[in-house]
Amino acid sequence: MGYRVAIAGRSNADSTPLPYDEMLTAEGVVRPHYSALDQRVAALGDQELADRQRTLERFFLLQGITFTVYGGESSTERIIPTDLLPRIIPAEEWAVVEAGLTQRLRALNMFLADIYGAQQILMDGVVPRELVLSAPSYRREMQNLFVPHKAYANVCGSDLIRQPDGAFAVLEDNLRVPSGVSYMLANREASKRTFPGTFRLAGVRAIDRYPDMLLSTLKGMAADWRPNPQVVVLTPGVYNSAYYEHAYLARLMGAPLVEGRDLVVHDNMVYMRTTTGLRRIDVIYRRVDDDFIDPLTFRRDSSLGVAGLFNAYRAGNVVICNAPGTGVADDKAVYAYVPEIIKYYLGEDAILPNIETYLCREPAQLSHVLANLDKLVVKAVGASGGYGMLIGPHASAKERSDFAEAIKADPANYIAQPTIQLSTAPCLIDGAIDARHVDLRPFILSGEKIVVTPGALTRVALKKGSLVVNSSQGGGSKDTWILGAEEPRP
Amino acid sequence: MMLARVADSLYWIGRYVERAEHMCRLSDVMLNATLDRTDAAAQVTRIVQASVGDPENDHVMTPYQMARSLALNREDAGSITTSLARARENARQVRDQITTETWERLNLIYLRVTGPGATKAFEDGSSNFLNEIIADLHMFKGAADATMSHGEGWGFLLLGMYLERAQLIARLLKVCFADDKQPPVTDHSALTSLLRMSCALEPYLRRYTADIQPKLILEFLMFDEDFPRSLRFTTSRIAEHLSGLSGYVDHSSHSGPERLAGRLKARLQYADVDNLQIADASPMVGTVLDECAAIHSAIYDTFVAYSLEMRLPA
């Protein structure tokens, strides 16, 4: 098998450890939970796999699972690149991930409730006051505002990576408007068609209840004061790159998909314009960023939101999910303090470790960062999606010195991390199986209680050797099989 | 209850889909009729050109160029590709409201007419190309009928479809029998082409035998009770769907479109068909076109673009 040769033939020129491979051990032996898939893939052969890959891409195209690429006069629609070979995670590894994510989100929700309430953690000096209150994602307007169940981040999509020793670590928490869950569900439908037999025998945990779990989480946010709350999904519109997902979730929840122009605020109540007149709304699952939800409170030039929405929220007549201002807890600088935050609120050690992070705002750490730019990854605190970052080892001397100037000009805006190693997984690339770097984005719901969906989006860096998995920069995705704890079916 | 914007989109999906199907038929019949160099060929070309909407077209095109542009030109707001792209764009905006089966049919047609192979497919066999679109649109309608709930959204979809159909057929009749500058069409093969454009040839023959006369065609396309493209049939469906939809609205505000449609339906239902003359075409078709336009604006005033002051809770 080519894959085995490729993995066994890896060498490390410097002293950095080799990446963990999801399928093969360092000795080139197939891990037990991958053996059935490995045999099936070998039996099918490259030709048949390529045919099935085409069938899968066709399925995505017909379903309209596409994003629009704008350029010049015409815009074209492309499918999100998707790989047919699933990534498999055994039950005992998932149990750790699940416990770790639950713990982390519990602590982060408590942190948000505290920051937007008494600010005890700032008074106790666990997290620097200035770092939190000066973060662009901190929303003064949220101060002392009632949030049901203190559940600020109702939908969370954390990015995990697997380190060379095989342990998962958290790279980033996404508490604002995380996306990708529709690809998780679509990938699952596709892999059931591609490997039905292997899938059935493996005992994969089902994820198809996600939409109704999401709906009951959202309804739970208003159920105490409105018996049968009207839930809607708020989208920026059909030109947004995640529009497919917004429509998909609305359809599967049976909730109307609304745009800002469909909504009206009157007497601090939110209504939607229907064919039969105005109808009151109780819960808004918004897929629009904080800045754009209400031109009266946030950005004035936004036409995506609804004038007066925030006041209606403040008056307690509507619930916005996720709450505005959750971004302060996934800020890249606050990230460095998450282990202390967990310890502070829960008295526990973090189950899932952080990646070591240097804060350029601290003079000692800044000089370390500037001295080691060739070994570090530097990120702008406010940016996301793989933009505004420097990957030291892959950058030219010029790029590094330019970036150093930018850091010196505004140190508080930058953090640095050691070059992380993402694990690799077998992917079908140009008709042959090859190793590509992957990360893991599970989805966690929090309302009355916290639920980790037993599945995830595995994002793939399709360029050989690349560590950038973002779909805006040439990343793809694949299905993720979380195996059940019980023995697989015979 | 549904979002006003969604109702609007569904209504326009219906309109665009119907328009695309009609334009396919016009192109196909024209290309077929102009294979022979006869007087009829010129008349058919004129009928299509006038129906498409630019009778004073400056740059003279051959029928083939015209059909090619009508099929594939995305710059042209009335082309088949543009209509299909708009129908699909509307469907994408209300993707949560239509079933996956319905969406897939429409998306498939769209991908084919906008794909890289479309121009070649048209050039290799225009008739095949156009008829495949028609067949696919029938599958779209069938999938919608078989899988969507026949509730409010369905009502708006069909309302758009029938209103568009009524206007397209009325326009065709106006061009053939009530044009100020042209005498009514009498040529036998041009009349046959007219029936083909209305997808009416076989039902007409069954009803009137091969006796093809302008007066009978006018009678059939205006007053036939059962033929799905006659003005009487379509206006009666419009009235039916509007009365269904008004069931969802408060009674104070729905009189507009429903009343207009009911009146138009009655006019066609109780018209004096026995004493019909070709000269009657002009006033009658004119009334239908005016009334359809009025129904369209009344639908907007009632369901979509109503003023908020009237609907705020007390």
Tab-separated table of N, CA and C in Angstrom, chain B residues 48-162:
chain	number	residue	atom	x	y	z
B	48	VAL	N	-43.285	34.998	-32.872
B	48	VAL	CA	-42.374	34.747	-31.749
B	48	VAL	C	-41.688	36.034	-31.332
B	49	GLN	N	-41.230	36.780	-32.358
B	49	GLN	CA	-40.519	38.016	-32.035
B	49	GLN	C	-41.414	38.978	-31.243
B	50	ALA	N	-42.671	39.096	-31.695
B	50	ALA	CA	-43.590	40.006	-31.021
B	50	ALA	C	-43.932	39.486	-29.623
B	51	SER	N	-44.062	38.156	-29.472
B	51	SER	CA	-44.413	37.599	-28.163
B	51	SER	C	-43.275	37.766	-27.178
B	52	VAL	N	-42.043	37.622	-27.685
B	52	VAL	CA	-40.892	37.736	-26.799
B	52	VAL	C	-40.753	39.173	-26.322
B	53	GLY	N	-41.241	40.107	-27.144
B	53	GLY	CA	-41.316	41.462	-26.614
B	53	GLY	C	-40.502	42.513	-27.319
B	54	ASP	N	-39.739	42.164	-28.364
B	54	ASP	CA	-39.060	43.243	-29.063
B	54	ASP	C	-39.389	43.252	-30.563
B	55	PRO	N	-40.588	43.739	-30.926
B	55	PRO	CA	-40.975	43.759	-32.331
B	55	PRO	C	-40.150	44.760	-33.146
B	56	GLU	N	-39.624	45.788	-32.492
B	56	GLU	CA	-38.868	46.815	-33.212
B	56	GLU	C	-37.375	46.534	-33.137
B	57	ASN	N	-37.040	45.253	-33.026
B	57	ASN	CA	-35.628	44.899	-32.870
B	57	ASN	C	-34.789	45.458	-34.018
B	58	ASP	N	-33.762	46.239	-33.686
B	58	ASP	CA	-32.949	46.889	-34.711
B	58	ASP	C	-32.077	45.899	-35.470
B	59	HIS	N	-31.292	45.142	-34.705
B	59	HIS	CA	-30.404	44.214	-35.399
B	59	HIS	C	-31.192	42.968	-35.813
B	60	VAL	N	-31.258	42.770	-37.121
B	60	VAL	CA	-32.057	41.663	-37.640
B	60	VAL	C	-31.308	40.359	-37.413
B	61	MET	N	-31.994	39.401	-36.779
B	61	MET	CA	-31.369	38.111	-36.529
B	61	MET	C	-32.103	37.041	-37.322
B	62	THR	N	-31.376	36.010	-37.707
B	62	THR	CA	-32.044	34.863	-38.315
B	62	THR	C	-32.804	34.160	-37.201
B	63	PRO	N	-33.833	33.354	-37.576
B	63	PRO	CA	-34.572	32.639	-36.543
B	63	PRO	C	-33.640	31.800	-35.654
B	64	TYR	N	-32.592	31.210	-36.270
B	64	TYR	CA	-31.690	30.383	-35.462
B	64	TYR	C	-30.947	31.223	-34.431
B	65	GLN	N	-30.445	32.392	-34.880
B	65	GLN	CA	-29.748	33.275	-33.936
B	65	GLN	C	-30.677	33.713	-32.811
B	66	MET	N	-31.935	33.984	-33.241
B	66	MET	CA	-32.906	34.443	-32.257
B	66	MET	C	-33.160	33.353	-31.216
B	67	ALA	N	-33.332	32.123	-31.697
B	67	ALA	CA	-33.622	31.023	-30.784
B	67	ALA	C	-32.429	30.763	-29.871
B	68	ARG	N	-31.232	30.882	-30.435
B	68	ARG	CA	-30.023	30.627	-29.666
B	68	ARG	C	-29.895	31.665	-28.554
B	69	SER	N	-30.160	32.914	-28.925
B	69	SER	CA	-30.074	33.973	-27.932
B	69	SER	C	-31.166	33.815	-26.870
B	70	LEU	N	-32.363	33.456	-27.331
B	70	LEU	CA	-33.476	33.267	-26.398
B	70	LEU	C	-33.176	32.132	-25.420
B	71	ALA	N	-32.467	31.125	-25.924
B	71	ALA	CA	-32.167	29.997	-25.050
B	71	ALA	C	-31.036	30.321	-24.088
B	72	LEU	N	-29.944	30.884	-24.586
B	72	LEU	CA	-28.709	30.876	-23.801
B	72	LEU	C	-28.214	32.232	-23.331
B	73	ASN	N	-28.737	33.327	-23.875
B	73	ASN	CA	-28.163	34.625	-23.566
B	73	ASN	C	-28.508	35.089	-22.154
B	74	ARG	N	-27.504	35.143	-21.304
B	74	ARG	CA	-27.780	35.535	-19.925
B	74	ARG	C	-27.931	37.036	-19.777
B	75	GLU	N	-27.511	37.786	-20.800
B	75	GLU	CA	-27.683	39.243	-20.761
B	75	GLU	C	-29.158	39.589	-20.951
B	76	ASP	N	-29.868	38.726	-21.692
B	76	ASP	CA	-31.250	38.987	-22.041
B	76	ASP	C	-32.165	38.594	-20.885
B	77	ALA	N	-32.881	39.587	-20.352
B	77	ALA	CA	-33.712	39.344	-19.175
B	77	ALA	C	-34.830	38.343	-19.456
B	78	GLY	N	-35.186	38.157	-20.755
B	78	GLY	CA	-36.294	37.259	-21.052
B	78	GLY	C	-35.856	35.872	-21.498
B	79	SER	N	-34.549	35.612	-21.524
B	79	SER	CA	-34.102	34.325	-22.071
B	79	SER	C	-34.439	33.171	-21.133
B	80	ILE	N	-34.429	31.990	-21.714
B	80	ILE	CA	-34.755	30.784	-20.951
B	80	ILE	C	-33.761	30.591	-19.819
B	81	THR	N	-32.475	30.773	-20.115
B	81	THR	CA	-31.452	30.603	-19.088
B	81	THR	C	-31.658	31.600	-17.952
B	82	THR	N	-31.957	32.843	-18.308
B	82	THR	CA	-32.174	33.845	-17.260
B	82	THR	C	-33.374	33.463	-16.390
B	83	SER	N	-34.466	33.044	-17.035
B	83	SER	CA	-35.642	32.656	-16.249
B	83	SER	C	-35.324	31.501	-15.314
B	84	LEU	N	-34.600	30.502	-15.850
B	84	LEU	CA	-34.283	29.347	-15.010
B	84	LEU	C	-33.341	29.745	-13.877
B	85	ALA	N	-32.368	30.625	-14.195
B	85	ALA	CA	-31.436	31.057	-13.154
B	85	ALA	C	-32.186	31.819	-12.063
B	86	ARG	N	-33.160	32.624	-12.486
B	86	ARG	CA	-33.908	33.391	-11.468
B	86	ARG	C	-34.830	32.495	-10.649
B	87	ALA	N	-35.430	31.524	-11.329
B	87	ALA	CA	-36.280	30.583	-10.587
B	87	ALA	C	-35.442	29.873	-9.540
B	88	ARG	N	-34.259	29.457	-9.940
B	88	ARG	CA	-33.394	28.712	-9.046
B	88	ARG	C	-32.856	29.607	-7.929
B	89	GLU	N	-32.557	30.856	-8.276
B	89	GLU	CA	-32.077	31.795	-7.260
B	89	GLU	C	-33.164	32.030	-6.200
B	90	ASN	N	-34.414	32.155	-6.674
B	90	ASN	CA	-35.527	32.289	-5.727
B	90	ASN	C	-35.673	31.034	-4.885
B	91	ALA	N	-35.498	29.880	-5.529
B	91	ALA	CA	-35.630	28.627	-4.795
B	91	ALA	C	-34.545	28.524	-3.728
B	92	ARG	N	-33.350	29.011	-4.051
B	92	ARG	CA	-32.255	28.975	-3.100
B	92	ARG	C	-32.581	29.845	-1.886
B	93	GLN	N	-33.305	30.934	-2.130
B	93	GLN	CA	-33.643	31.822	-1.027
B	93	GLN	C	-34.734	31.259	-0.136
B	94	VAL	N	-35.464	30.297	-0.638
B	94	VAL	CA	-36.513	29.691	0.187
B	94	VAL	C	-36.277	28.199	0.261
B	95	ARG	N	-34.985	27.854	0.260
B	95	ARG	CA	-34.587	26.448	0.234
B	95	ARG	C	-35.223	25.673	1.386
B	96	ASP	N	-35.473	26.361	2.493
B	96	ASP	CA	-36.064	25.677	3.638
B	96	ASP	C	-37.555	25.417	3.442
B	97	GLN	N	-38.158	26.000	2.405
B	97	GLN	CA	-39.602	25.880	2.228
B	97	GLN	C	-40.000	24.851	1.175
B	98	ILE	N	-39.056	24.474	0.323
B	98	ILE	CA	-39.415	23.499	-0.705
B	98	ILE	C	-38.708	22.187	-0.399
B	99	THR	N	-39.294	21.092	-0.847
B	99	THR	CA	-38.709	19.800	-0.513
B	99	THR	C	-37.425	19.587	-1.313
B	100	THR	N	-36.589	18.709	-0.779
B	100	THR	CA	-35.322	18.395	-1.447
B	100	THR	C	-35.567	17.853	-2.853
B	101	GLU	N	-36.598	17.032	-3.010
B	101	GLU	CA	-36.913	16.457	-4.327
B	101	GLU	C	-37.202	17.571	-5.339
B	102	THR	N	-37.962	18.547	-4.913
B	102	THR	CA	-38.327	19.655	-5.795
B	102	THR	C	-37.095	20.486	-6.144
B	103	TRP	N	-36.322	20.801	-5.105
B	103	TRP	CA	-35.111	21.592	-5.301
B	103	TRP	C	-34.159	20.889	-6.282
B	104	GLU	N	-33.972	19.607	-6.086
B	104	GLU	CA	-33.012	18.882	-6.924
B	104	GLU	C	-33.369	18.948	-8.399
B	105	ARG	N	-34.669	18.847	-8.706
B	105	ARG	CA	-35.081	18.901	-10.117
B	105	ARG	C	-34.697	20.254	-10.716
B	106	LEU	N	-35.007	21.312	-9.990
B	106	LEU	CA	-34.744	22.652	-10.513
B	106	LEU	C	-33.242	22.919	-10.604
B	107	ASN	N	-32.510	22.473	-9.584
B	107	ASN	CA	-31.059	22.678	-9.562
B	107	ASN	C	-30.409	21.943	-10.740
B	108	LEU	N	-30.923	20.762	-11.043
B	108	LEU	CA	-30.387	19.959	-12.144
B	108	LEU	C	-30.553	20.675	-13.486
B	109	ILE	N	-31.745	21.237	-13.717
B	109	ILE	CA	-31.978	21.964	-14.972
B	109	ILE	C	-31.027	23.153	-15.040
B	110	TYR	N	-30.926	23.857	-13.910
B	110	TYR	CA	-30.058	25.025	-13.872
B	110	TYR	C	-28.614	24.655	-14.188
B	111	LEU	N	-28.137	23.599	-13.554
B	111	LEU	CA	-26.745	23.206	-13.777
B	111	LEU	C	-26.530	22.845	-15.242
B	112	ARG	N	-27.551	22.257	-15.879
B	112	ARG	CA	-27.364	21.880	-17.275
B	112	ARG	C	-27.354	23.090	-18.201
B	113	VAL	N	-28.279	24.022	-18.030
B	113	VAL	CA	-28.320	25.150	-18.968
B	113	VAL	C	-27.208	26.161	-18.726
B	114	THR	N	-26.633	26.163	-17.531
B	114	THR	CA	-25.553	27.118	-17.302
B	114	THR	C	-24.186	26.447	-17.358
B	115	GLY	N	-24.172	25.134	-17.489
B	115	GLY	CA	-22.906	24.405	-17.469
B	115	GLY	C	-22.103	24.643	-18.738
B	116	PRO	N	-20.851	24.189	-18.738
B	116	PRO	CA	-19.975	24.434	-19.888
B	116	PRO	C	-20.458	23.744	-21.167
B	117	GLY	N	-21.257	22.670	-21.033
B	117	GLY	CA	-21.670	21.940	-22.225
B	117	GLY	C	-22.933	22.485	-22.888
B	118	ALA	N	-23.522	23.556	-22.300
B	118	ALA	CA	-24.847	23.978	-22.763
B	118	ALA	C	-24.832	24.471	-24.207
B	119	THR	N	-23.852	25.305	-24.569
B	119	THR	CA	-23.811	25.860	-25.914
B	119	THR	C	-23.667	24.751	-26.948
B	120	LYS	N	-22.779	23.817	-26.647
B	120	LYS	CA	-22.564	22.719	-27.580
B	120	LYS	C	-23.834	21.866	-27.697
B	121	ALA	N	-24.474	21.625	-26.567
B	121	ALA	CA	-25.690	20.812	-26.592
B	121	ALA	C	-26.750	21.480	-27.464
B	122	PHE	N	-26.849	22.802	-27.374
B	122	PHE	CA	-27.831	23.517	-28.193
B	122	PHE	C	-27.464	23.414	-29.671
B	123	GLU	N	-26.184	23.602	-29.947
B	123	GLU	CA	-25.764	23.568	-31.348
B	123	GLU	C	-25.868	22.168	-31.936
B	124	ASP	N	-25.660	21.149	-31.121
B	124	ASP	CA	-25.750	19.771	-31.619
B	124	ASP	C	-27.181	19.373	-31.919
B	125	GLY	N	-28.136	19.982	-31.269
B	125	GLY	CA	-29.525	19.608	-31.513
B	125	GLY	C	-30.417	20.498	-30.693
B	126	SER	N	-30.842	21.619	-31.306
B	126	SER	CA	-31.598	22.599	-30.539
B	126	SER	C	-32.914	22.016	-30.061
B	127	SER	N	-33.558	21.215	-30.940
B	127	SER	CA	-34.863	20.690	-30.579
B	127	SER	C	-34.752	19.770	-29.365
B	128	ASN	N	-33.728	18.929	-29.405
B	128	ASN	CA	-33.483	18.039	-28.285
B	128	ASN	C	-33.244	18.807	-26.999
B	129	PHE	N	-32.397	19.821	-27.124
B	129	PHE	CA	-32.026	20.649	-25.979
B	129	PHE	C	-33.266	21.273	-25.344
B	130	LEU	N	-34.111	21.881	-26.201
B	130	LEU	CA	-35.289	22.581	-25.692
B	130	LEU	C	-36.312	21.612	-25.115
B	131	ASN	N	-36.500	20.493	-25.817
B	131	ASN	CA	-37.499	19.546	-25.331
B	131	ASN	C	-37.082	18.866	-24.038
B	132	GLU	N	-35.759	18.724	-23.865
B	132	GLU	CA	-35.307	18.165	-22.584
B	132	GLU	C	-35.596	19.127	-21.433
B	133	ILE	N	-35.444	20.409	-21.693
B	133	ILE	CA	-35.766	21.382	-20.631
B	133	ILE	C	-37.255	21.299	-20.297
B	134	ILE	N	-38.084	21.217	-21.353
B	134	ILE	CA	-39.530	21.124	-21.100
B	134	ILE	C	-39.836	19.881	-20.268
B	135	ALA	N	-39.241	18.752	-20.676
B	135	ALA	CA	-39.505	17.509	-19.941
B	135	ALA	C	-39.038	17.630	-18.495
B	136	ASP	N	-37.866	18.257	-18.292
B	136	ASP	CA	-37.352	18.425	-16.932
B	136	ASP	C	-38.247	19.329	-16.100
B	137	LEU	N	-38.792	20.364	-16.764
B	137	LEU	CA	-39.681	21.260	-16.018
B	137	LEU	C	-40.958	20.530	-15.626
B	138	HIS	N	-41.405	19.619	-16.500
B	138	HIS	CA	-42.563	18.810	-16.115
B	138	HIS	C	-42.227	17.942	-14.907
B	139	MET	N	-40.999	17.426	-14.873
B	139	MET	CA	-40.594	16.628	-13.715
B	139	MET	C	-40.532	17.485	-12.463
B	140	PHE	N	-40.064	18.720	-12.629
B	140	PHE	CA	-40.034	19.646	-11.486
B	140	PHE	C	-41.444	19.847	-10.937
B	141	LYS	N	-42.391	20.113	-11.863
B	141	LYS	CA	-43.765	20.345	-11.408
B	141	LYS	C	-44.346	19.087	-10.765
B	142	GLY	N	-43.999	17.941	-11.364
B	142	GLY	CA	-44.492	16.681	-10.813
B	142	GLY	C	-43.934	16.436	-9.417
B	143	ALA	N	-42.622	16.690	-9.251
B	143	ALA	CA	-41.993	16.479	-7.944
B	143	ALA	C	-42.605	17.416	-6.908
B	144	ALA	N	-42.841	18.659	-7.313
B	144	ALA	CA	-43.446	19.614	-6.387
B	144	ALA	C	-44.840	19.136	-5.993
B	145	ASP	N	-45.609	18.701	-6.990
B	145	ASP	CA	-46.977	18.250	-6.736
B	145	ASP	C	-46.994	17.042	-5.805
B	146	ALA	N	-46.038	16.142	-6.037
B	146	ALA	CA	-46.073	14.886	-5.297
B	146	ALA	C	-45.440	14.982	-3.920
B	147	THR	N	-44.541	15.965	-3.692
B	147	THR	CA	-43.831	15.963	-2.412
B	147	THR	C	-44.107	17.175	-1.527
B	148	MET	N	-44.536	18.290	-2.106
B	148	MET	CA	-44.769	19.462	-1.249
B	148	MET	C	-46.166	19.420	-0.637
B	149	SER	N	-46.290	19.977	0.552
B	149	SER	CA	-47.624	20.111	1.133
B	149	SER	C	-48.436	21.076	0.285
B	150	HIS	N	-49.695	20.711	0.009
B	150	HIS	CA	-50.516	21.595	-0.810
B	150	HIS	C	-51.179	22.652	0.067
B	151	GLY	N	-50.343	23.439	0.729
B	151	GLY	CA	-50.849	24.472	1.625
B	151	GLY	C	-50.599	25.849	1.047
B	152	GLU	N	-50.224	26.751	1.931
B	152	GLU	CA	-50.095	28.135	1.529
B	152	GLU	C	-48.969	28.347	0.513
B	153	GLY	N	-47.797	27.763	0.791
B	153	GLY	CA	-46.656	27.941	-0.107
B	153	GLY	C	-46.952	27.413	-1.497
B	154	TRP	N	-47.552	26.277	-1.519
B	154	TRP	CA	-47.987	25.661	-2.770
B	154	TRP	C	-48.929	26.592	-3.528
B	155	GLY	N	-49.835	27.205	-2.783
B	155	GLY	CA	-50.794	28.142	-3.371
B	155	GLY	C	-50.083	29.283	-4.087
B	156	PHE	N	-49.043	29.836	-3.455
B	156	PHE	CA	-48.319	30.945	-4.083
B	156	PHE	C	-47.547	30.479	-5.312
B	157	LEU	N	-46.968	29.282	-5.225
B	157	LEU	CA	-46.231	28.735	-6.366
B	157	LEU	C	-47.155	28.602	-7.577
B	158	LEU	N	-48.341	28.016	-7.347
B	158	LEU	CA	-49.253	27.798	-8.468
B	158	LEU	C	-49.919	29.078	-8.939
B	159	LEU	N	-50.116	29.981	-8.012
B	159	LEU	CA	-50.676	31.280	-8.382
B	159	LEU	C	-49.750	31.961	-9.393
B	160	GLY	N	-48.448	31.951	-9.098
B	160	GLY	CA	-47.478	32.538	-10.011
B	160	GLY	C	-47.487	31.840	-11.354
B	161	MET	N	-47.551	30.519	-11.302
B	161	MET	CA	-47.520	29.739	-12.530
B	161	MET	C	-48.733	30.049	-13.414
B	162	TYR	N	-49.924	30.037	-12.840
B	162	TYR	CA	-51.132	30.244	-13.643
B	162	TYR	C	-51.268	31.689	-14.112
